[in-house]
Amino acid sequence: MEPMASPLAARPSALLRRRPIPALPRRRLISATPLRPPPQPSAASPPSIRHRRRRRPKPSLFPARSSSSQSDSPNPASSPLPLPPPREGAKLIPLAISLAVGLAIWFLVPTPAEVTPQAWQLLAIFLSTITGLILGPLPIAAWAFLGLTASVATKTLTFSAAFDAFENEVIWLIVISFFFARGFVKTGLGDRIATYFVKWLGKSTLGLSYGLTVSEAFIAPAMPSTTARAGGVFLPIIQSLSLSAGSEPGERSAGRLGSYLVMSQFQSSSNSSALFLTAAAQNLLCLKLAEELGIHIASPWLSWFEAASLPAIASLLATPYILYKIFPPEIKDTPDAPAIATKRLEEMGPATRNEWVMICTMVFAVSLWVFGDALGISSVVAAMLGLSILLLFGVLNWDDCLSEKSAWDTLAWFAVLVGMAEQLTNLGIVTWMSNCVAESLQHFSLSWPAAFCILQASYFFIHYLFASQTAHVGALYSAFLAMHLAAGVPHVLATLALAYNTNLFGALTHYSSGQAAVYFGVGYLDLPDIFRLGFITALINALIWASVGTFWWKFLGLY
């Protein structure tokens, strides 16, 4: 048999001369950039395949992260002129304002008779430091170090007194909590737990939101970093599910699914952090500062959970539904979400050895946090034992700890703020301020419940001036707690209520907490929506905590 002749070879040469390149007009119609036409497809490639190659692929449930993308490289022919390098050093206007605040208090405001010159100088340095934390002339840790240097250089504090807070147990407990959070992310255990809840509850958009909310509350006591939970576990899941539903960040389609899921998780996370003592770093600091004022809470983990349980759970159940009504998604049903979660779990396979070590370690650590007082084991020792287990079994290595920059950065500036706050208490500044407030309250003949409401609201909404929950605690918690005590508010009630508020105001703005920056940065939320819904949800949470908490705390005997 003779071989079959090629159809192209059988064409007349005249036809070939009249139509030399028949595909060029079609390529011009579909080309996106005339400077960089797409590569010519093979003859066997249908147009649909060429179209799919230009679309952005939908990521898996947990998309891989990369620091750079080849497709993002600029075109040399169309690149603008290179921008000048950013200016190094402090921002001049914030620097001038921050220094002016401290100098004005030090030299222009007369020192009260009840306050020593040393205490007044430290107050001036402290307020200058706080102003710098708000305005940001330098990174937080760098500015805190300048404040520490000023207190030593002016001989306001001795070197040992200035660095005394670096030995604080609570600060080291906070540092170790960052390492625990890294272990959850590194092993994938947090992803696995959250994916199971998506599989069980994710058939509708509202159910999907509840699944993510419940899963965060489930892992919160063993993962004491709100930022790590947001960026390392829940945001990748939300982003993947949203993109799979055609909801793109920064586009009109963001409202289909992604905007609601991000907002719901953002607002609910504050209640998860308030539910457990070990769910957020600032919770531990609040109780430590309360001890400096002589308030000791027996069995702190259990006492915290007992008092927070009913109002926090009520808010956790209400928040996704309320946002579903006032900030509704366009997609109401998500039938593909359980299937995506099931497929992801199959890809993950059975739990690995490191995941089981992580589970056992966290059960061990949480058990010691709960029953440590009865066993004579402090919270920081329990955390140190847990970290030692993770290091011994190779779940974490020392390089993981060294590369956790946020932990060491927190150690630096947090210790400075805590140290200054402790010294202000020791030098009598906090007592003087609380007495002044108490006299003002007595002048208006306010009862302690009225004073309680006014002080709590002031402490809450002043957070609009702060970009960190822990900075807010270090700056104002001791002063406001002293004001509560001077006004006659029951000690334990004042301590816990201020601490719970410290978590709830973390969802006020896009800069109010670490998780706020994470959720805003993904691009699904607009600033007007964050400020509007942050304020509305804050009022709703305040109403729930006030109404439910009033009866529950009375039942527990807190007042």
PDB file of C-alpha atoms in Angstrom, residues 21-276:
ATOM      1  CA  ILE A  21      -0.275  33.360   6.986  1.00  0.00           C
ATOM      2  CA  PRO A  22      -3.967  32.724   7.606  1.00  0.00           C
ATOM      3  CA  ALA A  23      -3.776  32.740  11.468  1.00  0.00           C
ATOM      4  CA  LEU A  24      -2.376  36.266  11.963  1.00  0.00           C
ATOM      5  CA  PRO A  25      -5.690  38.170  12.045  1.00  0.00           C
ATOM      6  CA  ARG A  26      -7.115  35.804  14.643  1.00  0.00           C
ATOM      7  CA  ARG A  27      -4.039  36.167  16.854  1.00  0.00           C
ATOM      8  CA  ARG A  28      -4.402  39.947  16.788  1.00  0.00           C
ATOM      9  CA  LEU A  29      -8.025  39.714  17.920  1.00  0.00           C
ATOM     10  CA  ILE A  30      -7.268  37.652  20.989  1.00  0.00           C
ATOM     11  CA  SER A  31      -3.876  39.099  21.842  1.00  0.00           C
ATOM     12  CA  ALA A  32      -3.907  40.936  25.189  1.00  0.00           C
ATOM     13  CA  THR A  33      -0.681  42.940  24.717  1.00  0.00           C
ATOM     14  CA  PRO A  34       0.576  43.938  21.263  1.00  0.00           C
ATOM     15  CA  LEU A  35       4.139  44.337  22.580  1.00  0.00           C
ATOM     16  CA  ARG A  36       4.275  40.732  23.793  1.00  0.00           C
ATOM     17  CA  PRO A  37       2.143  38.475  21.548  1.00  0.00           C
ATOM     18  CA  PRO A  38       1.499  34.970  22.907  1.00  0.00           C
ATOM     19  CA  PRO A  39       3.516  32.110  21.472  1.00  0.00           C
ATOM     20  CA  GLN A  40       2.038  30.536  18.311  1.00  0.00           C
ATOM     21  CA  PRO A  41       0.132  27.369  19.261  1.00  0.00           C
ATOM     22  CA  SER A  42       0.601  24.136  17.435  1.00  0.00           C
ATOM     23  CA  ALA A  43      -1.774  23.184  14.636  1.00  0.00           C
ATOM     24  CA  ALA A  44      -3.428  20.574  16.843  1.00  0.00           C
ATOM     25  CA  SER A  45      -4.236  23.053  19.627  1.00  0.00           C
ATOM     26  CA  PRO A  46      -7.897  24.153  19.572  1.00  0.00           C
ATOM     27  CA  PRO A  47      -8.799  27.766  20.426  1.00  0.00           C
ATOM     28  CA  SER A  48     -10.305  26.727  23.758  1.00  0.00           C
ATOM     29  CA  ILE A  49      -6.934  25.486  24.973  1.00  0.00           C
ATOM     30  CA  ARG A  50      -5.288  28.755  23.989  1.00  0.00           C
ATOM     31  CA  HIS A  51      -8.003  30.590  25.921  1.00  0.00           C
ATOM     32  CA  ARG A  52      -7.520  28.517  29.053  1.00  0.00           C
ATOM     33  CA  ARG A  53      -3.801  29.172  29.072  1.00  0.00           C
ATOM     34  CA  ARG A  54      -4.421  32.887  29.446  1.00  0.00           C
ATOM     35  CA  ARG A  55      -6.833  32.559  32.378  1.00  0.00           C
ATOM     36  CA  ARG A  56      -5.553  32.597  35.936  1.00  0.00           C
ATOM     37  CA  PRO A  57      -5.694  29.037  37.257  1.00  0.00           C
ATOM     38  CA  LYS A  58      -7.828  28.342  40.298  1.00  0.00           C
ATOM     39  CA  PRO A  59      -5.646  27.387  43.234  1.00  0.00           C
ATOM     40  CA  SER A  60      -6.079  24.346  45.392  1.00  0.00           C
ATOM     41  CA  LEU A  61      -7.611  24.593  48.852  1.00  0.00           C
ATOM     42  CA  PHE A  62      -4.207  25.569  50.234  1.00  0.00           C
ATOM     43  CA  PRO A  63      -2.316  27.370  47.469  1.00  0.00           C
ATOM     44  CA  ALA A  64       1.437  27.277  47.573  1.00  0.00           C
ATOM     45  CA  ARG A  65       3.015  30.524  48.624  1.00  0.00           C
ATOM     46  CA  SER A  66       5.972  32.023  46.825  1.00  0.00           C
ATOM     47  CA  SER A  67       7.839  35.227  47.370  1.00  0.00           C
ATOM     48  CA  SER A  68       7.932  36.133  43.690  1.00  0.00           C
ATOM     49  CA  SER A  69       6.262  35.090  40.486  1.00  0.00           C
ATOM     50  CA  GLN A  70       7.780  34.874  37.057  1.00  0.00           C
ATOM     51  CA  SER A  71       4.656  36.312  35.499  1.00  0.00           C
ATOM     52  CA  ASP A  72       4.989  39.420  37.646  1.00  0.00           C
ATOM     53  CA  SER A  73       8.329  40.458  36.158  1.00  0.00           C
ATOM     54  CA  PRO A  74       8.034  43.816  34.397  1.00  0.00           C
ATOM     55  CA  ASN A  75       8.387  44.229  30.668  1.00  0.00           C
ATOM     56  CA  PRO A  76      11.668  46.102  30.011  1.00  0.00           C
ATOM     57  CA  ALA A  77      10.104  47.910  27.079  1.00  0.00           C
ATOM     58  CA  SER A  78       7.292  49.359  29.191  1.00  0.00           C
ATOM     59  CA  SER A  79       8.928  49.647  32.649  1.00  0.00           C
ATOM     60  CA  PRO A  80       8.839  53.121  34.242  1.00  0.00           C
ATOM     61  CA  LEU A  81      11.970  54.801  35.482  1.00  0.00           C
ATOM     62  CA  PRO A  82      13.282  53.248  38.711  1.00  0.00           C
ATOM     63  CA  LEU A  83      12.023  54.912  41.867  1.00  0.00           C
ATOM     64  CA  PRO A  84      14.532  56.441  44.243  1.00  0.00           C
ATOM     65  CA  PRO A  85      15.351  54.301  47.287  1.00  0.00           C
ATOM     66  CA  PRO A  86      13.208  54.982  50.367  1.00  0.00           C
ATOM     67  CA  ARG A  87      14.569  57.418  52.895  1.00  0.00           C
ATOM     68  CA  GLU A  88      16.333  55.757  55.792  1.00  0.00           C
ATOM     69  CA  GLY A  89      16.001  56.807  59.403  1.00  0.00           C
ATOM     70  CA  ALA A  90      13.152  58.327  61.377  1.00  0.00           C
ATOM     71  CA  LYS A  91      10.156  60.128  59.905  1.00  0.00           C
ATOM     72  CA  LEU A  92      10.734  63.732  60.847  1.00  0.00           C
ATOM     73  CA  ILE A  93       7.206  64.963  61.591  1.00  0.00           C
ATOM     74  CA  PRO A  94       6.176  61.974  63.774  1.00  0.00           C
ATOM     75  CA  LEU A  95       9.561  62.188  65.482  1.00  0.00           C
ATOM     76  CA  ALA A  96       9.112  65.880  66.266  1.00  0.00           C
ATOM     77  CA  ILE A  97       5.595  65.360  67.644  1.00  0.00           C
ATOM     78  CA  SER A  98       6.609  62.378  69.771  1.00  0.00           C
ATOM     79  CA  LEU A  99       9.575  64.246  71.287  1.00  0.00           C
ATOM     80  CA  ALA A 100       7.508  67.401  71.803  1.00  0.00           C
ATOM     81  CA  VAL A 101       4.957  65.499  73.897  1.00  0.00           C
ATOM     82  CA  GLY A 102       7.615  64.194  76.261  1.00  0.00           C
ATOM     83  CA  LEU A 103       9.529  67.476  76.510  1.00  0.00           C
ATOM     84  CA  ALA A 104       6.357  69.479  77.142  1.00  0.00           C
ATOM     85  CA  ILE A 105       5.320  67.248  80.030  1.00  0.00           C
ATOM     86  CA  TRP A 106       8.830  67.183  81.469  1.00  0.00           C
ATOM     87  CA  PHE A 107       9.629  70.923  81.313  1.00  0.00           C
ATOM     88  CA  LEU A 108       6.361  72.826  80.820  1.00  0.00           C
ATOM     89  CA  VAL A 109       3.856  70.997  83.009  1.00  0.00           C
ATOM     90  CA  PRO A 110       4.474  71.571  86.736  1.00  0.00           C
ATOM     91  CA  THR A 111       5.245  68.442  88.723  1.00  0.00           C
ATOM     92  CA  PRO A 112       2.351  67.661  91.108  1.00  0.00           C
ATOM     93  CA  ALA A 113       3.170  67.764  94.788  1.00  0.00           C
ATOM     94  CA  GLU A 114       2.182  64.107  95.237  1.00  0.00           C
ATOM     95  CA  VAL A 115       4.645  62.932  92.551  1.00  0.00           C
ATOM     96  CA  THR A 116       8.435  62.755  92.754  1.00  0.00           C
ATOM     97  CA  PRO A 117      10.564  64.352  89.996  1.00  0.00           C
ATOM     98  CA  GLN A 118      11.868  60.910  89.022  1.00  0.00           C
ATOM     99  CA  ALA A 119       8.336  59.576  88.528  1.00  0.00           C
ATOM    100  CA  TRP A 120       7.341  62.650  86.504  1.00  0.00           C
ATOM    101  CA  GLN A 121      10.379  62.288  84.243  1.00  0.00           C
ATOM    102  CA  LEU A 122       9.531  58.623  83.637  1.00  0.00           C
ATOM    103  CA  LEU A 123       5.936  59.570  82.836  1.00  0.00           C
ATOM    104  CA  ALA A 124       7.196  62.075  80.247  1.00  0.00           C
ATOM    105  CA  ILE A 125       9.427  59.442  78.620  1.00  0.00           C
ATOM    106  CA  PHE A 126       6.632  56.865  78.729  1.00  0.00           C
ATOM    107  CA  LEU A 127       4.072  59.178  77.081  1.00  0.00           C
ATOM    108  CA  SER A 128       6.612  60.148  74.437  1.00  0.00           C
ATOM    109  CA  THR A 129       7.171  56.448  73.767  1.00  0.00           C
ATOM    110  CA  ILE A 130       3.438  55.786  73.493  1.00  0.00           C
ATOM    111  CA  THR A 131       3.012  58.725  71.115  1.00  0.00           C
ATOM    112  CA  GLY A 132       5.764  57.261  68.955  1.00  0.00           C
ATOM    113  CA  LEU A 133       4.031  53.882  68.927  1.00  0.00           C
ATOM    114  CA  ILE A 134       0.931  55.589  67.563  1.00  0.00           C
ATOM    115  CA  LEU A 135       2.631  57.860  65.002  1.00  0.00           C
ATOM    116  CA  GLY A 136       5.445  55.495  64.026  1.00  0.00           C
ATOM    117  CA  PRO A 137       8.600  57.570  63.496  1.00  0.00           C
ATOM    118  CA  LEU A 138      10.513  54.261  63.650  1.00  0.00           C
ATOM    119  CA  PRO A 139       9.552  50.580  63.822  1.00  0.00           C
ATOM    120  CA  ILE A 140       7.963  49.723  67.164  1.00  0.00           C
ATOM    121  CA  ALA A 141      10.918  47.871  68.657  1.00  0.00           C
ATOM    122  CA  ALA A 142      13.411  50.517  67.525  1.00  0.00           C
ATOM    123  CA  TRP A 143      11.363  53.337  69.019  1.00  0.00           C
ATOM    124  CA  ALA A 144      10.869  51.417  72.272  1.00  0.00           C
ATOM    125  CA  PHE A 145      14.644  50.946  72.479  1.00  0.00           C
ATOM    126  CA  LEU A 146      15.102  54.721  72.136  1.00  0.00           C
ATOM    127  CA  GLY A 147      12.691  55.229  75.009  1.00  0.00           C
ATOM    128  CA  LEU A 148      14.599  52.713  77.103  1.00  0.00           C
ATOM    129  CA  THR A 149      17.869  54.459  76.255  1.00  0.00           C
ATOM    130  CA  ALA A 150      16.423  57.840  77.268  1.00  0.00           C
ATOM    131  CA  SER A 151      15.312  56.497  80.651  1.00  0.00           C
ATOM    132  CA  VAL A 152      18.815  55.170  81.348  1.00  0.00           C
ATOM    133  CA  ALA A 153      20.762  58.107  79.849  1.00  0.00           C
ATOM    134  CA  THR A 154      18.821  60.646  81.908  1.00  0.00           C
ATOM    135  CA  LYS A 155      19.330  58.497  85.016  1.00  0.00           C
ATOM    136  CA  THR A 156      15.580  58.284  85.453  1.00  0.00           C
ATOM    137  CA  LEU A 157      16.025  54.511  85.803  1.00  0.00           C
ATOM    138  CA  THR A 158      19.065  52.438  86.603  1.00  0.00           C
ATOM    139  CA  PHE A 159      20.273  49.976  84.010  1.00  0.00           C
ATOM    140  CA  SER A 160      19.064  46.989  86.024  1.00  0.00           C
ATOM    141  CA  ALA A 161      15.643  48.564  86.629  1.00  0.00           C
ATOM    142  CA  ALA A 162      15.263  49.438  82.945  1.00  0.00           C
ATOM    143  CA  PHE A 163      15.992  45.868  81.846  1.00  0.00           C
ATOM    144  CA  ASP A 164      14.203  44.163  84.713  1.00  0.00           C
ATOM    145  CA  ALA A 165      11.146  43.321  82.593  1.00  0.00           C
ATOM    146  CA  PHE A 166      13.218  41.123  80.270  1.00  0.00           C
ATOM    147  CA  GLU A 167      13.080  38.558  83.076  1.00  0.00           C
ATOM    148  CA  ASN A 168       9.285  38.698  83.155  1.00  0.00           C
ATOM    149  CA  GLU A 169       7.776  35.211  82.866  1.00  0.00           C
ATOM    150  CA  VAL A 170       4.713  36.372  80.943  1.00  0.00           C
ATOM    151  CA  ILE A 171       6.818  37.985  78.212  1.00  0.00           C
ATOM    152  CA  TRP A 172       8.718  34.740  77.646  1.00  0.00           C
ATOM    153  CA  LEU A 173       5.434  32.844  77.623  1.00  0.00           C
ATOM    154  CA  ILE A 174       4.268  35.149  74.836  1.00  0.00           C
ATOM    155  CA  VAL A 175       7.492  34.524  72.897  1.00  0.00           C
ATOM    156  CA  ILE A 176       7.097  30.747  73.208  1.00  0.00           C
ATOM    157  CA  SER A 177       3.481  31.035  72.018  1.00  0.00           C
ATOM    158  CA  PHE A 178       4.803  32.296  68.674  1.00  0.00           C
ATOM    159  CA  PHE A 179       6.852  29.101  68.377  1.00  0.00           C
ATOM    160  CA  PHE A 180       3.806  26.949  69.110  1.00  0.00           C
ATOM    161  CA  ALA A 181       1.896  28.773  66.380  1.00  0.00           C
ATOM    162  CA  ARG A 182       4.759  28.121  63.961  1.00  0.00           C
ATOM    163  CA  GLY A 183       4.541  24.426  64.810  1.00  0.00           C
ATOM    164  CA  PHE A 184       0.840  24.363  63.905  1.00  0.00           C
ATOM    165  CA  VAL A 185       1.563  25.962  60.548  1.00  0.00           C
ATOM    166  CA  LYS A 186       4.701  23.936  59.770  1.00  0.00           C
ATOM    167  CA  THR A 187       3.115  20.553  60.480  1.00  0.00           C
ATOM    168  CA  GLY A 188      -0.152  21.426  58.723  1.00  0.00           C
ATOM    169  CA  LEU A 189      -2.173  20.442  61.790  1.00  0.00           C
ATOM    170  CA  GLY A 190      -4.110  23.700  61.819  1.00  0.00           C
ATOM    171  CA  ASP A 191      -4.964  23.240  58.132  1.00  0.00           C
ATOM    172  CA  ARG A 192      -6.197  19.709  58.765  1.00  0.00           C
ATOM    173  CA  ILE A 193      -8.477  20.696  61.653  1.00  0.00           C
ATOM    174  CA  ALA A 194      -9.999  23.622  59.757  1.00  0.00           C
ATOM    175  CA  THR A 195     -10.489  21.502  56.626  1.00  0.00           C
ATOM    176  CA  TYR A 196     -12.480  18.931  58.592  1.00  0.00           C
ATOM    177  CA  PHE A 197     -14.885  21.635  59.762  1.00  0.00           C
ATOM    178  CA  VAL A 198     -15.256  22.886  56.178  1.00  0.00           C
ATOM    179  CA  LYS A 199     -16.108  19.335  55.128  1.00  0.00           C
ATOM    180  CA  TRP A 200     -18.725  18.929  57.867  1.00  0.00           C
ATOM    181  CA  LEU A 201     -20.421  22.355  57.781  1.00  0.00           C
ATOM    182  CA  GLY A 202     -19.604  23.897  54.404  1.00  0.00           C
ATOM    183  CA  LYS A 203     -22.659  23.108  52.259  1.00  0.00           C
ATOM    184  CA  SER A 204     -23.932  26.698  52.505  1.00  0.00           C
ATOM    185  CA  THR A 205     -22.121  30.010  52.813  1.00  0.00           C
ATOM    186  CA  LEU A 206     -23.474  30.552  56.314  1.00  0.00           C
ATOM    187  CA  GLY A 207     -22.552  26.993  57.314  1.00  0.00           C
ATOM    188  CA  LEU A 208     -19.106  27.494  55.836  1.00  0.00           C
ATOM    189  CA  SER A 209     -18.652  30.611  57.965  1.00  0.00           C
ATOM    190  CA  TYR A 210     -19.742  28.747  61.077  1.00  0.00           C
ATOM    191  CA  GLY A 211     -17.372  25.900  60.253  1.00  0.00           C
ATOM    192  CA  LEU A 212     -14.414  28.280  60.045  1.00  0.00           C
ATOM    193  CA  THR A 213     -15.513  30.111  63.220  1.00  0.00           C
ATOM    194  CA  VAL A 214     -15.912  26.929  65.257  1.00  0.00           C
ATOM    195  CA  SER A 215     -12.615  25.527  64.027  1.00  0.00           C
ATOM    196  CA  GLU A 216     -10.773  28.679  65.122  1.00  0.00           C
ATOM    197  CA  ALA A 217     -12.373  28.517  68.567  1.00  0.00           C
ATOM    198  CA  PHE A 218     -11.334  24.861  68.698  1.00  0.00           C
ATOM    199  CA  ILE A 219      -7.629  25.451  68.041  1.00  0.00           C
ATOM    200  CA  ALA A 220      -7.347  28.884  69.720  1.00  0.00           C
ATOM    201  CA  PRO A 221      -6.340  27.698  73.239  1.00  0.00           C
ATOM    202  CA  ALA A 222      -3.421  25.721  71.819  1.00  0.00           C
ATOM    203  CA  MET A 223      -2.358  28.293  69.197  1.00  0.00           C
ATOM    204  CA  PRO A 224      -1.865  31.538  71.137  1.00  0.00           C
ATOM    205  CA  SER A 225      -1.258  33.851  68.182  1.00  0.00           C
ATOM    206  CA  THR A 226      -4.170  35.526  66.443  1.00  0.00           C
ATOM    207  CA  THR A 227      -1.946  36.640  63.583  1.00  0.00           C
ATOM    208  CA  ALA A 228      -0.633  33.126  62.987  1.00  0.00           C
ATOM    209  CA  ARG A 229      -4.140  31.683  63.023  1.00  0.00           C
ATOM    210  CA  ALA A 230      -5.294  34.283  60.512  1.00  0.00           C
ATOM    211  CA  GLY A 231      -2.368  34.212  58.095  1.00  0.00           C
ATOM    212  CA  GLY A 232      -1.182  30.645  58.528  1.00  0.00           C
ATOM    213  CA  VAL A 233      -4.447  28.693  58.690  1.00  0.00           C
ATOM    214  CA  PHE A 234      -7.700  30.446  57.843  1.00  0.00           C
ATOM    215  CA  LEU A 235      -6.880  33.027  55.206  1.00  0.00           C
ATOM    216  CA  PRO A 236      -5.441  30.456  52.742  1.00  0.00           C
ATOM    217  CA  ILE A 237      -8.620  28.370  53.104  1.00  0.00           C
ATOM    218  CA  ILE A 238     -10.937  31.357  52.657  1.00  0.00           C
ATOM    219  CA  GLN A 239      -8.979  32.666  49.686  1.00  0.00           C
ATOM    220  CA  SER A 240      -8.963  29.299  47.942  1.00  0.00           C
ATOM    221  CA  LEU A 241     -12.680  28.704  48.430  1.00  0.00           C
ATOM    222  CA  SER A 242     -13.472  32.225  47.252  1.00  0.00           C
ATOM    223  CA  LEU A 243     -11.365  31.955  44.102  1.00  0.00           C
ATOM    224  CA  SER A 244     -12.930  28.583  43.340  1.00  0.00           C
ATOM    225  CA  ALA A 245     -16.321  30.325  43.416  1.00  0.00           C
ATOM    226  CA  GLY A 246     -15.117  33.076  41.067  1.00  0.00           C
ATOM    227  CA  SER A 247     -14.756  35.683  43.845  1.00  0.00           C
ATOM    228  CA  GLU A 248     -11.640  37.704  43.066  1.00  0.00           C
ATOM    229  CA  PRO A 249      -9.973  40.126  45.533  1.00  0.00           C
ATOM    230  CA  GLY A 250     -10.030  43.737  44.436  1.00  0.00           C
ATOM    231  CA  GLU A 251     -12.686  43.045  41.778  1.00  0.00           C
ATOM    232  CA  ARG A 252     -16.453  43.489  41.639  1.00  0.00           C
ATOM    233  CA  SER A 253     -16.757  39.737  42.160  1.00  0.00           C
ATOM    234  CA  ALA A 254     -15.224  40.048  45.643  1.00  0.00           C
ATOM    235  CA  GLY A 255     -18.727  40.340  47.093  1.00  0.00           C
ATOM    236  CA  ARG A 256     -19.787  36.969  45.743  1.00  0.00           C
ATOM    237  CA  LEU A 257     -18.180  35.066  48.622  1.00  0.00           C
ATOM    238  CA  GLY A 258     -14.748  36.304  49.719  1.00  0.00           C
ATOM    239  CA  SER A 259     -15.759  39.609  51.322  1.00  0.00           C
ATOM    240  CA  TYR A 260     -18.306  37.991  53.618  1.00  0.00           C
ATOM    241  CA  LEU A 261     -16.069  35.090  54.648  1.00  0.00           C
ATOM    242  CA  VAL A 262     -13.131  37.379  55.431  1.00  0.00           C
ATOM    243  CA  MET A 263     -15.269  39.847  57.379  1.00  0.00           C
ATOM    244  CA  SER A 264     -17.061  37.112  59.320  1.00  0.00           C
ATOM    245  CA  GLN A 265     -13.835  35.367  60.276  1.00  0.00           C
ATOM    246  CA  PHE A 266     -12.189  38.669  61.180  1.00  0.00           C
ATOM    247  CA  GLN A 267     -14.987  39.736  63.521  1.00  0.00           C
ATOM    248  CA  SER A 268     -15.488  36.274  65.041  1.00  0.00           C
ATOM    249  CA  SER A 269     -11.805  35.817  65.817  1.00  0.00           C
ATOM    250  CA  SER A 270     -11.994  38.481  68.536  1.00  0.00           C
ATOM    251  CA  ASN A 271     -14.475  36.370  70.492  1.00  0.00           C
ATOM    252  CA  SER A 272     -12.332  33.251  70.032  1.00  0.00           C
ATOM    253  CA  SER A 273      -9.383  35.152  71.490  1.00  0.00           C
ATOM    254  CA  ALA A 274     -11.487  36.307  74.445  1.00  0.00           C
ATOM    255  CA  LEU A 275     -12.769  32.800  75.203  1.00  0.00           C
ATOM    256  CA  PHE A 276      -9.479  31.291  76.435  1.00  0.00           C
TER     257      PHE A 276
END
